[in-house]
Amino acid sequence: EAGVVQSPRYKIIEKKQPVAFWCNPISGHNTLYWYLQNLGQGPELLIRYENEEAVDDSQLPKDRFSAERLKGVDSTLKIQPAELGDSAVYLCASSSGTSLETQYFGPGTRLLVL
Amino acid sequence: AQSVTQLDSQVPVFEEAPVELRCNYSSSVSVYLFWYVQYPNQGLQLLLKYLSGSTLVKGINGFEAEFNKSQTSFHLRKPSVHISDTAEYFCAVKPSLNTGNQFYFGTGTSLTVIP
C-alpha cells in the first residue's frame, strides 16, 4: 500500500512569488491534514478536511494561504504571495477518520523563501 | 483545551545506554497518546500509541512508553539505544471522544546517540 505522497519535496522561491504543494493521501482515508513545521518545532495544524469539507481551518492564514480538496481525495495547499517567514516544512497526513485511527504522514515539502 | 510539553529539547546519550524522553500533557478530557519519530528530511512515523488497557505500551524499534494518568505523563523509554535511533521524537495527544480528529503535538526532543 502506498503511503502519503507529497510533491514537490523541495521548493525555493523568491518572496512575493506564489507556490503550491500537492498531497495524495492513503487510499480510503477520508481525513486529510496539512501541518506547518518550523525548524525545531512540532507540527502545527493548518487545515483539516473530512472528505472534501474543510472542518478546521482556524489556524490557516487566509489572507495568503488557501487549500482545496475538490473530490475528497488529493489536496493542494497554496501560498500567494509567499513571505520570508513562510520558510518551513509543510506536512500532509491522512487518517481513516475514526477516533481510534492514527495519522500517517507524508515526507513533507521543504520550502525556502528568499 | 489540550497541550503537550516535552521538557527536554535535546538529549545526548551514549550508544547502548538507556534513554527516557519525557512527555507531559494537559487536557480537560480523556485523550489518546502517541509517540512519533522523525528522521532527517522525512515525515513523522508512528512509534507507539496508547488508546486504553495496559498502561505499558510497546512499539517499534524496541521503544516502550508508560501512561501515568495521575501524573499526566507518557514518557518514552528504550533500554539500549543504537546510532540509528538518532532522530527527532514527538509526543502527541488526541481527544478520545469523537469531537474531531485533531492531534496536538509537543515541540519535540532531539535524540543524539553518541558512538
JSON list of C-alpha atoms in Angstrom, two decimals:
[
{"chain": "A", "resi": 1, "resn": "GLU", "atom": "CA", "xyz": [0.00, 0.00, 0.00]},
{"chain": "A", "resi": 2, "resn": "ALA", "atom": "CA", "xyz": [1.41, 3.37, -0.99]},
{"chain": "A", "resi": 3, "resn": "GLY", "atom": "CA", "xyz": [1.88, 5.93, 1.73]},
{"chain": "A", "resi": 4, "resn": "VAL", "atom": "CA", "xyz": [1.03, 9.60, 1.69]},
{"chain": "A", "resi": 5, "resn": "VAL", "atom": "CA", "xyz": [2.62, 11.24, -1.34]},
{"chain": "A", "resi": 6, "resn": "GLN", "atom": "CA", "xyz": [3.71, 14.85, -1.40]},
{"chain": "A", "resi": 7, "resn": "SER", "atom": "CA", "xyz": [5.28, 16.94, -4.10]},
{"chain": "A", "resi": 8, "resn": "PRO", "atom": "CA", "xyz": [7.50, 18.71, -4.59]},
{"chain": "A", "resi": 9, "resn": "ARG", "atom": "CA", "xyz": [9.90, 17.58, -1.88]},
{"chain": "A", "resi": 10, "resn": "TYR", "atom": "CA", "xyz": [11.83, 20.85, -2.01]},
{"chain": "A", "resi": 11, "resn": "LYS", "atom": "CA", "xyz": [10.97, 24.30, -3.28]},
{"chain": "A", "resi": 12, "resn": "ILE", "atom": "CA", "xyz": [12.97, 27.52, -3.37]},
{"chain": "A", "resi": 13, "resn": "ILE", "atom": "CA", "xyz": [11.21, 30.71, -4.37]},
{"chain": "A", "resi": 14, "resn": "GLU", "atom": "CA", "xyz": [11.64, 34.44, -4.01]},
{"chain": "A", "resi": 15, "resn": "LYS", "atom": "CA", "xyz": [9.39, 36.36, -1.69]},
{"chain": "A", "resi": 16, "resn": "LYS", "atom": "CA", "xyz": [6.11, 37.59, -3.14]},
{"chain": "A", "resi": 17, "resn": "GLN", "atom": "CA", "xyz": [6.00, 34.64, -5.53]},
{"chain": "A", "resi": 18, "resn": "PRO", "atom": "CA", "xyz": [3.18, 32.07, -5.39]},
{"chain": "A", "resi": 19, "resn": "VAL", "atom": "CA", "xyz": [3.80, 28.43, -4.50]},
{"chain": "A", "resi": 20, "resn": "ALA", "atom": "CA", "xyz": [1.66, 25.31, -4.38]},
{"chain": "A", "resi": 21, "resn": "PHE", "atom": "CA", "xyz": [2.06, 21.97, -2.65]},
{"chain": "A", "resi": 22, "resn": "TRP", "atom": "CA", "xyz": [0.27, 18.77, -3.54]},
{"chain": "A", "resi": 23, "resn": "CYS", "atom": "CA", "xyz": [-0.73, 15.83, -1.39]},
{"chain": "A", "resi": 24, "resn": "ASN", "atom": "CA", "xyz": [-2.23, 12.46, -2.23]},
{"chain": "A", "resi": 25, "resn": "PRO", "atom": "CA", "xyz": [-3.39, 10.62, 0.91]},
{"chain": "A", "resi": 26, "resn": "ILE", "atom": "CA", "xyz": [-3.54, 6.90, 1.51]},
{"chain": "A", "resi": 27, "resn": "SER", "atom": "CA", "xyz": [-6.35, 5.34, -0.47]},
{"chain": "A", "resi": 28, "resn": "GLY", "atom": "CA", "xyz": [-9.57, 5.27, 1.50]},
{"chain": "A", "resi": 29, "resn": "HIS", "atom": "CA", "xyz": [-8.50, 7.83, 4.08]},
{"chain": "A", "resi": 30, "resn": "ASN", "atom": "CA", "xyz": [-11.22, 10.44, 4.28]},
{"chain": "A", "resi": 31, "resn": "THR", "atom": "CA", "xyz": [-9.44, 12.75, 6.73]},
{"chain": "A", "resi": 32, "resn": "LEU", "atom": "CA", "xyz": [-6.59, 14.87, 5.41]},
{"chain": "A", "resi": 33, "resn": "TYR", "atom": "CA", "xyz": [-4.41, 17.28, 7.38]},
{"chain": "A", "resi": 34, "resn": "TRP", "atom": "CA", "xyz": [-1.99, 20.00, 6.38]},
{"chain": "A", "resi": 35, "resn": "TYR", "atom": "CA", "xyz": [0.60, 20.91, 9.00]},
{"chain": "A", "resi": 36, "resn": "LEU", "atom": "CA", "xyz": [3.28, 23.56, 9.21]},
{"chain": "A", "resi": 37, "resn": "GLN", "atom": "CA", "xyz": [6.52, 22.54, 10.87]},
{"chain": "A", "resi": 38, "resn": "ASN", "atom": "CA", "xyz": [9.06, 25.23, 11.69]},
{"chain": "A", "resi": 39, "resn": "LEU", "atom": "CA", "xyz": [12.63, 24.29, 12.42]},
{"chain": "A", "resi": 40, "resn": "GLY", "atom": "CA", "xyz": [12.94, 22.69, 15.84]},
{"chain": "A", "resi": 41, "resn": "GLN", "atom": "CA", "xyz": [9.19, 22.70, 16.41]},
{"chain": "A", "resi": 42, "resn": "GLY", "atom": "CA", "xyz": [6.37, 20.21, 16.34]},
{"chain": "A", "resi": 43, "resn": "PRO", "atom": "CA", "xyz": [3.76, 20.17, 13.59]},
{"chain": "A", "resi": 44, "resn": "GLU", "atom": "CA", "xyz": [1.05, 22.81, 13.82]},
{"chain": "A", "resi": 45, "resn": "LEU", "atom": "CA", "xyz": [-2.28, 22.19, 12.16]},
{"chain": "A", "resi": 46, "resn": "LEU", "atom": "CA", "xyz": [-3.17, 24.49, 9.28]},
{"chain": "A", "resi": 47, "resn": "ILE", "atom": "CA", "xyz": [-6.30, 22.81, 7.99]},
{"chain": "A", "resi": 48, "resn": "ARG", "atom": "CA", "xyz": [-8.17, 19.55, 8.33]},
{"chain": "A", "resi": 49, "resn": "TYR", "atom": "CA", "xyz": [-10.52, 18.02, 5.78]},
{"chain": "A", "resi": 50, "resn": "GLU", "atom": "CA", "xyz": [-13.21, 15.43, 6.26]},
{"chain": "A", "resi": 51, "resn": "ASN", "atom": "CA", "xyz": [-13.74, 14.27, 2.69]},
{"chain": "A", "resi": 52, "resn": "GLU", "atom": "CA", "xyz": [-14.00, 17.48, 0.66]},
{"chain": "A", "resi": 53, "resn": "GLU", "atom": "CA", "xyz": [-15.13, 19.65, 3.56]},
{"chain": "A", "resi": 54, "resn": "ALA", "atom": "CA", "xyz": [-12.68, 21.84, 5.48]},
{"chain": "A", "resi": 55, "resn": "VAL", "atom": "CA", "xyz": [-13.82, 21.24, 9.07]},
{"chain": "A", "resi": 56, "resn": "ASP", "atom": "CA", "xyz": [-11.00, 23.07, 10.87]},
{"chain": "A", "resi": 57, "resn": "ASP", "atom": "CA", "xyz": [-9.14, 25.92, 9.20]},
{"chain": "A", "resi": 58, "resn": "SER", "atom": "CA", "xyz": [-8.89, 28.25, 12.18]},
{"chain": "A", "resi": 59, "resn": "GLN", "atom": "CA", "xyz": [-5.07, 28.30, 12.03]},
{"chain": "A", "resi": 60, "resn": "LEU", "atom": "CA", "xyz": [-4.84, 28.92, 8.29]},
{"chain": "A", "resi": 61, "resn": "PRO", "atom": "CA", "xyz": [-3.69, 32.49, 7.45]},
{"chain": "A", "resi": 62, "resn": "LYS", "atom": "CA", "xyz": [-6.46, 33.13, 5.00]},
{"chain": "A", "resi": 63, "resn": "ASP", "atom": "CA", "xyz": [-5.02, 36.36, 3.65]},
{"chain": "A", "resi": 64, "resn": "ARG", "atom": "CA", "xyz": [-2.31, 34.43, 1.80]},
{"chain": "A", "resi": 65, "resn": "PHE", "atom": "CA", "xyz": [-2.98, 30.72, 2.28]},
{"chain": "A", "resi": 66, "resn": "SER", "atom": "CA", "xyz": [-5.64, 28.66, 0.56]},
{"chain": "A", "resi": 67, "resn": "ALA", "atom": "CA", "xyz": [-6.35, 24.97, 0.24]},
{"chain": "A", "resi": 68, "resn": "GLU", "atom": "CA", "xyz": [-8.68, 22.73, -1.65]},
{"chain": "A", "resi": 69, "resn": "ARG", "atom": "CA", "xyz": [-9.69, 19.11, -1.80]},
{"chain": "A", "resi": 70, "resn": "LEU", "atom": "CA", "xyz": [-12.22, 19.18, -4.57]},
{"chain": "A", "resi": 71, "resn": "LYS", "atom": "CA", "xyz": [-13.01, 15.49, -4.97]},
{"chain": "A", "resi": 72, "resn": "GLY", "atom": "CA", "xyz": [-12.25, 14.45, -1.41]},
{"chain": "A", "resi": 73, "resn": "VAL", "atom": "CA", "xyz": [-9.04, 12.70, -2.40]},
{"chain": "A", "resi": 74, "resn": "ASP", "atom": "CA", "xyz": [-5.89, 14.70, -3.17]},
{"chain": "A", "resi": 75, "resn": "SER", "atom": "CA", "xyz": [-5.36, 18.21, -1.93]},
{"chain": "A", "resi": 76, "resn": "THR", "atom": "CA", "xyz": [-3.45, 21.37, -2.83]},
{"chain": "A", "resi": 77, "resn": "LEU", "atom": "CA", "xyz": [-2.13, 23.99, -0.44]},
{"chain": "A", "resi": 78, "resn": "LYS", "atom": "CA", "xyz": [-1.24, 27.37, -1.92]},
{"chain": "A", "resi": 79, "resn": "ILE", "atom": "CA", "xyz": [0.58, 30.43, -0.65]},
{"chain": "A", "resi": 80, "resn": "GLN", "atom": "CA", "xyz": [0.25, 33.70, -2.53]},
{"chain": "A", "resi": 81, "resn": "PRO", "atom": "CA", "xyz": [2.29, 35.77, -2.05]},
{"chain": "A", "resi": 82, "resn": "ALA", "atom": "CA", "xyz": [4.98, 33.96, -0.09]},
{"chain": "A", "resi": 83, "resn": "GLU", "atom": "CA", "xyz": [6.84, 35.75, 2.69]},
{"chain": "A", "resi": 84, "resn": "LEU", "atom": "CA", "xyz": [10.25, 35.05, 4.21]},
{"chain": "A", "resi": 85, "resn": "GLY", "atom": "CA", "xyz": [8.59, 33.70, 7.35]},
{"chain": "A", "resi": 86, "resn": "ASP", "atom": "CA", "xyz": [6.81, 31.01, 5.36]},
{"chain": "A", "resi": 87, "resn": "SER", "atom": "CA", "xyz": [10.06, 29.07, 5.06]},
{"chain": "A", "resi": 88, "resn": "ALA", "atom": "CA", "xyz": [9.27, 25.77, 6.77]},
{"chain": "A", "resi": 89, "resn": "VAL", "atom": "CA", "xyz": [8.30, 22.18, 6.12]},
{"chain": "A", "resi": 90, "resn": "TYR", "atom": "CA", "xyz": [4.71, 21.59, 5.05]},
{"chain": "A", "resi": 91, "resn": "LEU", "atom": "CA", "xyz": [3.49, 18.17, 6.08]},
{"chain": "A", "resi": 92, "resn": "CYS", "atom": "CA", "xyz": [0.44, 16.34, 4.83]},
{"chain": "A", "resi": 93, "resn": "ALA", "atom": "CA", "xyz": [-1.12, 13.49, 6.79]},
{"chain": "A", "resi": 94, "resn": "SER", "atom": "CA", "xyz": [-4.18, 11.32, 6.45]},
{"chain": "A", "resi": 95, "resn": "SER", "atom": "CA", "xyz": [-6.28, 9.04, 8.60]},
{"chain": "A", "resi": 96, "resn": "SER", "atom": "CA", "xyz": [-9.31, 6.90, 8.08]},
{"chain": "A", "resi": 97, "resn": "GLY", "atom": "CA", "xyz": [-11.43, 9.22, 10.17]},
{"chain": "A", "resi": 98, "resn": "THR", "atom": "CA", "xyz": [-12.49, 7.12, 13.14]},
{"chain": "A", "resi": 99, "resn": "SER", "atom": "CA", "xyz": [-11.42, 8.39, 16.52]},
{"chain": "A", "resi": 100, "resn": "LEU", "atom": "CA", "xyz": [-9.07, 5.47, 17.13]},
{"chain": "A", "resi": 101, "resn": "GLU", "atom": "CA", "xyz": [-7.07, 5.87, 13.99]},
{"chain": "A", "resi": 102, "resn": "THR", "atom": "CA", "xyz": [-3.62, 7.36, 13.87]},
{"chain": "A", "resi": 103, "resn": "GLN", "atom": "CA", "xyz": [-2.28, 9.68, 11.25]},
{"chain": "A", "resi": 104, "resn": "TYR", "atom": "CA", "xyz": [0.08, 8.69, 8.50]},
{"chain": "A", "resi": 105, "resn": "PHE", "atom": "CA", "xyz": [2.46, 11.39, 7.36]},
{"chain": "A", "resi": 106, "resn": "GLY", "atom": "CA", "xyz": [3.99, 12.17, 4.03]},
{"chain": "A", "resi": 107, "resn": "PRO", "atom": "CA", "xyz": [7.66, 13.14, 3.71]},
{"chain": "A", "resi": 108, "resn": "GLY", "atom": "CA", "xyz": [6.83, 16.85, 3.61]},
{"chain": "A", "resi": 109, "resn": "THR", "atom": "CA", "xyz": [7.68, 19.73, 1.31]},
{"chain": "A", "resi": 110, "resn": "ARG", "atom": "CA", "xyz": [10.58, 21.88, 2.45]},
{"chain": "A", "resi": 111, "resn": "LEU", "atom": "CA", "xyz": [10.02, 25.48, 1.39]},
{"chain": "A", "resi": 112, "resn": "LEU", "atom": "CA", "xyz": [12.69, 28.14, 1.35]},
{"chain": "A", "resi": 113, "resn": "VAL", "atom": "CA", "xyz": [11.63, 31.70, 0.61]},
{"chain": "A", "resi": 114, "resn": "LEU", "atom": "CA", "xyz": [14.48, 34.04, -0.35]},
{"chain": "B", "resi": 1, "resn": "ALA", "atom": "CA", "xyz": [-8.02, 22.59, 25.51]},
{"chain": "B", "resi": 2, "resn": "GLN", "atom": "CA", "xyz": [-5.12, 20.22, 25.12]},
{"chain": "B", "resi": 3, "resn": "SER", "atom": "CA", "xyz": [-1.40, 20.87, 25.31]},
{"chain": "B", "resi": 4, "resn": "VAL", "atom": "CA", "xyz": [1.73, 18.76, 25.24]},
{"chain": "B", "resi": 5, "resn": "THR", "atom": "CA", "xyz": [5.02, 19.56, 26.94]},
{"chain": "B", "resi": 6, "resn": "GLN", "atom": "CA", "xyz": [8.28, 17.89, 26.09]},
{"chain": "B", "resi": 7, "resn": "LEU", "atom": "CA", "xyz": [10.65, 19.19, 28.71]},
{"chain": "B", "resi": 8, "resn": "ASP", "atom": "CA", "xyz": [13.89, 18.15, 27.05]},
{"chain": "B", "resi": 9, "resn": "SER", "atom": "CA", "xyz": [14.62, 19.77, 23.71]},
{"chain": "B", "resi": 10, "resn": "GLN", "atom": "CA", "xyz": [17.88, 17.84, 23.27]},
{"chain": "B", "resi": 11, "resn": "VAL", "atom": "CA", "xyz": [19.00, 14.55, 24.76]},
{"chain": "B", "resi": 12, "resn": "PRO", "atom": "CA", "xyz": [22.51, 13.23, 24.07]},
{"chain": "B", "resi": 13, "resn": "VAL", "atom": "CA", "xyz": [23.15, 9.63, 25.10]},
{"chain": "B", "resi": 14, "resn": "PHE", "atom": "CA", "xyz": [25.90, 7.12, 24.50]},
{"chain": "B", "resi": 15, "resn": "GLU", "atom": "CA", "xyz": [25.29, 4.10, 22.33]},
{"chain": "B", "resi": 16, "resn": "GLU", "atom": "CA", "xyz": [23.88, 1.08, 24.22]},
{"chain": "B", "resi": 17, "resn": "ALA", "atom": "CA", "xyz": [22.85, 3.27, 27.16]},
{"chain": "B", "resi": 18, "resn": "PRO", "atom": "CA", "xyz": [19.21, 3.57, 28.25]},
{"chain": "B", "resi": 19, "resn": "VAL", "atom": "CA", "xyz": [17.20, 6.67, 27.45]},
{"chain": "B", "resi": 20, "resn": "GLU", "atom": "CA", "xyz": [13.97, 8.27, 28.61]},
{"chain": "B", "resi": 21, "resn": "LEU", "atom": "CA", "xyz": [12.23, 11.07, 26.72]},
{"chain": "B", "resi": 22, "resn": "ARG", "atom": "CA", "xyz": [9.69, 12.90, 28.81]},
{"chain": "B", "resi": 23, "resn": "CYS", "atom": "CA", "xyz": [6.19, 13.95, 27.81]},
{"chain": "B", "resi": 24, "resn": "ASN", "atom": "CA", "xyz": [3.54, 15.61, 29.93]},
{"chain": "B", "resi": 25, "resn": "TYR", "atom": "CA", "xyz": [0.13, 16.66, 28.74]},
{"chain": "B", "resi": 26, "resn": "SER", "atom": "CA", "xyz": [-2.74, 18.82, 29.86]},
{"chain": "B", "resi": 27, "resn": "SER", "atom": "CA", "xyz": [-6.31, 18.07, 28.88]},
{"chain": "B", "resi": 28, "resn": "SER", "atom": "CA", "xyz": [-9.82, 18.63, 30.18]},
{"chain": "B", "resi": 29, "resn": "VAL", "atom": "CA", "xyz": [-10.97, 15.39, 28.53]},
{"chain": "B", "resi": 30, "resn": "SER", "atom": "CA", "xyz": [-9.55, 11.92, 28.25]},
{"chain": "B", "resi": 31, "resn": "VAL", "atom": "CA", "xyz": [-7.02, 11.51, 25.48]},
{"chain": "B", "resi": 32, "resn": "TYR", "atom": "CA", "xyz": [-5.21, 9.04, 23.32]},
{"chain": "B", "resi": 33, "resn": "LEU", "atom": "CA", "xyz": [-1.43, 9.37, 23.40]},
{"chain": "B", "resi": 34, "resn": "PHE", "atom": "CA", "xyz": [1.15, 8.88, 20.68]},
{"chain": "B", "resi": 35, "resn": "TRP", "atom": "CA", "xyz": [4.88, 9.00, 20.10]},
{"chain": "B", "resi": 36, "resn": "TYR", "atom": "CA", "xyz": [6.21, 9.74, 16.62]},
{"chain": "B", "resi": 37, "resn": "VAL", "atom": "CA", "xyz": [9.78, 9.68, 15.31]},
{"chain": "B", "resi": 38, "resn": "GLN", "atom": "CA", "xyz": [11.09, 11.91, 12.54]},
{"chain": "B", "resi": 39, "resn": "TYR", "atom": "CA", "xyz": [14.34, 11.09, 10.78]},
{"chain": "B", "resi": 40, "resn": "PRO", "atom": "CA", "xyz": [16.13, 13.86, 8.88]},
{"chain": "B", "resi": 41, "resn": "ASN", "atom": "CA", "xyz": [14.23, 15.05, 5.83]},
{"chain": "B", "resi": 42, "resn": "GLN", "atom": "CA", "xyz": [11.41, 12.59, 6.40]},
{"chain": "B", "resi": 43, "resn": "GLY", "atom": "CA", "xyz": [7.84, 12.73, 7.65]},
{"chain": "B", "resi": 44, "resn": "LEU", "atom": "CA", "xyz": [6.71, 11.54, 11.05]},
{"chain": "B", "resi": 45, "resn": "GLN", "atom": "CA", "xyz": [6.45, 7.81, 11.69]},
{"chain": "B", "resi": 46, "resn": "LEU", "atom": "CA", "xyz": [4.34, 6.29, 14.47]},
{"chain": "B", "resi": 47, "resn": "LEU", "atom": "CA", "xyz": [6.39, 4.61, 17.21]},
{"chain": "B", "resi": 48, "resn": "LEU", "atom": "CA", "xyz": [3.59, 3.60, 19.53]},
{"chain": "B", "resi": 49, "resn": "LYS", "atom": "CA", "xyz": [0.21, 4.66, 20.86]},
{"chain": "B", "resi": 50, "resn": "TYR", "atom": "CA", "xyz": [-1.88, 4.33, 23.99]},
{"chain": "B", "resi": 51, "resn": "LEU", "atom": "CA", "xyz": [-5.63, 4.03, 23.49]},
{"chain": "B", "resi": 52, "resn": "SER", "atom": "CA", "xyz": [-6.79, 2.03, 26.51]},
{"chain": "B", "resi": 53, "resn": "GLY", "atom": "CA", "xyz": [-5.94, -1.03, 28.60]},
{"chain": "B", "resi": 54, "resn": "SER", "atom": "CA", "xyz": [-2.43, -1.75, 29.82]},
{"chain": "B", "resi": 55, "resn": "THR", "atom": "CA", "xyz": [-0.57, 1.41, 30.68]},
{"chain": "B", "resi": 56, "resn": "LEU", "atom": "CA", "xyz": [2.71, -0.01, 29.36]},
{"chain": "B", "resi": 57, "resn": "VAL", "atom": "CA", "xyz": [2.78, 0.18, 25.59]},
{"chain": "B", "resi": 58, "resn": "LYS", "atom": "CA", "xyz": [5.40, -1.42, 23.40]},
{"chain": "B", "resi": 59, "resn": "GLY", "atom": "CA", "xyz": [6.24, -0.02, 19.99]},
{"chain": "B", "resi": 60, "resn": "ILE", "atom": "CA", "xyz": [8.61, -0.49, 17.13]},
{"chain": "B", "resi": 61, "resn": "ASN", "atom": "CA", "xyz": [12.41, -0.45, 17.31]},
{"chain": "B", "resi": 62, "resn": "GLY", "atom": "CA", "xyz": [12.43, -1.58, 20.95]},
{"chain": "B", "resi": 63, "resn": "PHE", "atom": "CA", "xyz": [10.73, 1.52, 22.34]},
{"chain": "B", "resi": 64, "resn": "GLU", "atom": "CA", "xyz": [8.09, 1.48, 25.04]},
{"chain": "B", "resi": 65, "resn": "ALA", "atom": "CA", "xyz": [6.08, 4.09, 26.89]},
{"chain": "B", "resi": 66, "resn": "GLU", "atom": "CA", "xyz": [4.07, 4.16, 30.10]},
{"chain": "B", "resi": 67, "resn": "PHE", "atom": "CA", "xyz": [0.87, 6.10, 30.57]},
{"chain": "B", "resi": 68, "resn": "ASN", "atom": "CA", "xyz": [0.57, 7.63, 34.02]},
{"chain": "B", "resi": 69, "resn": "LYS", "atom": "CA", "xyz": [-2.83, 9.22, 34.44]},
{"chain": "B", "resi": 70, "resn": "SER", "atom": "CA", "xyz": [-2.19, 10.75, 37.85]},
{"chain": "B", "resi": 71, "resn": "GLN", "atom": "CA", "xyz": [0.95, 12.48, 36.62]},
{"chain": "B", "resi": 72, "resn": "THR", "atom": "CA", "xyz": [-0.49, 13.12, 33.11]},
{"chain": "B", "resi": 73, "resn": "SER", "atom": "CA", "xyz": [2.68, 11.73, 31.61]},
{"chain": "B", "resi": 74, "resn": "PHE", "atom": "CA", "xyz": [3.59, 9.43, 28.77]},
{"chain": "B", "resi": 75, "resn": "HIS", "atom": "CA", "xyz": [7.37, 9.02, 28.88]},
{"chain": "B", "resi": 76, "resn": "LEU", "atom": "CA", "xyz": [9.18, 7.12, 26.14]},
{"chain": "B", "resi": 77, "resn": "ARG", "atom": "CA", "xyz": [11.95, 4.68, 27.04]},
{"chain": "B", "resi": 78, "resn": "LYS", "atom": "CA", "xyz": [14.44, 2.38, 25.42]},
{"chain": "B", "resi": 79, "resn": "PRO", "atom": "CA", "xyz": [16.81, 0.17, 27.43]},
{"chain": "B", "resi": 80, "resn": "SER", "atom": "CA", "xyz": [19.68, 0.30, 24.92]},
{"chain": "B", "resi": 81, "resn": "VAL", "atom": "CA", "xyz": [19.90, 2.84, 22.10]},
{"chain": "B", "resi": 82, "resn": "HIS", "atom": "CA", "xyz": [21.56, 2.47, 18.73]},
{"chain": "B", "resi": 83, "resn": "ILE", "atom": "CA", "xyz": [23.16, 5.03, 16.47]},
{"chain": "B", "resi": 84, "resn": "SER", "atom": "CA", "xyz": [20.17, 4.66, 14.17]},
{"chain": "B", "resi": 85, "resn": "ASP", "atom": "CA", "xyz": [17.87, 5.99, 16.89]},
{"chain": "B", "resi": 86, "resn": "THR", "atom": "CA", "xyz": [19.28, 9.48, 16.35]},
{"chain": "B", "resi": 87, "resn": "ALA", "atom": "CA", "xyz": [16.20, 11.47, 15.33]},
{"chain": "B", "resi": 88, "resn": "GLU", "atom": "CA", "xyz": [13.54, 13.90, 16.49]},
{"chain": "B", "resi": 89, "resn": "TYR", "atom": "CA", "xyz": [10.81, 12.47, 18.71]},
{"chain": "B", "resi": 90, "resn": "PHE", "atom": "CA", "xyz": [7.36, 14.00, 19.09]},
{"chain": "B", "resi": 91, "resn": "CYS", "atom": "CA", "xyz": [4.70, 13.28, 21.66]},
{"chain": "B", "resi": 92, "resn": "ALA", "atom": "CA", "xyz": [1.09, 13.91, 20.64]},
{"chain": "B", "resi": 93, "resn": "VAL", "atom": "CA", "xyz": [-2.39, 13.69, 22.13]},
{"chain": "B", "resi": 94, "resn": "LYS", "atom": "CA", "xyz": [-5.84, 13.39, 20.63]},
{"chain": "B", "resi": 95, "resn": "PRO", "atom": "CA", "xyz": [-9.16, 13.72, 22.46]},
{"chain": "B", "resi": 96, "resn": "SER", "atom": "CA", "xyz": [-10.63, 10.27, 22.90]},
{"chain": "B", "resi": 97, "resn": "LEU", "atom": "CA", "xyz": [-14.17, 11.48, 22.46]},
{"chain": "B", "resi": 98, "resn": "ASN", "atom": "CA", "xyz": [-15.28, 11.79, 18.89]},
{"chain": "B", "resi": 99, "resn": "THR", "atom": "CA", "xyz": [-15.17, 15.57, 18.96]},
{"chain": "B", "resi": 100, "resn": "GLY", "atom": "CA", "xyz": [-12.90, 15.80, 15.99]},
{"chain": "B", "resi": 101, "resn": "ASN", "atom": "CA", "xyz": [-9.78, 14.23, 14.62]},
{"chain": "B", "resi": 102, "resn": "GLN", "atom": "CA", "xyz": [-7.35, 16.85, 15.81]},
{"chain": "B", "resi": 103, "resn": "PHE", "atom": "CA", "xyz": [-3.92, 15.96, 17.14]},
{"chain": "B", "resi": 104, "resn": "TYR", "atom": "CA", "xyz": [-1.80, 18.19, 19.36]},
{"chain": "B", "resi": 105, "resn": "PHE", "atom": "CA", "xyz": [1.97, 17.86, 19.16]},
{"chain": "B", "resi": 106, "resn": "GLY", "atom": "CA", "xyz": [4.78, 18.74, 21.52]},
{"chain": "B", "resi": 107, "resn": "THR", "atom": "CA", "xyz": [7.78, 20.72, 20.36]},
{"chain": "B", "resi": 108, "resn": "GLY", "atom": "CA", "xyz": [9.92, 17.63, 20.00]},
{"chain": "B", "resi": 109, "resn": "THR", "atom": "CA", "xyz": [13.03, 16.14, 21.59]},
{"chain": "B", "resi": 110, "resn": "SER", "atom": "CA", "xyz": [16.16, 15.73, 19.55]},
{"chain": "B", "resi": 111, "resn": "LEU", "atom": "CA", "xyz": [17.85, 12.47, 20.50]},
{"chain": "B", "resi": 112, "resn": "THR", "atom": "CA", "xyz": [21.52, 12.19, 19.57]},
{"chain": "B", "resi": 113, "resn": "VAL", "atom": "CA", "xyz": [23.21, 8.84, 20.09]},
{"chain": "B", "resi": 114, "resn": "ILE", "atom": "CA", "xyz": [26.96, 9.17, 20.57]},
{"chain": "B", "resi": 115, "resn": "PRO", "atom": "CA", "xyz": [29.24, 6.30, 19.45]}
]
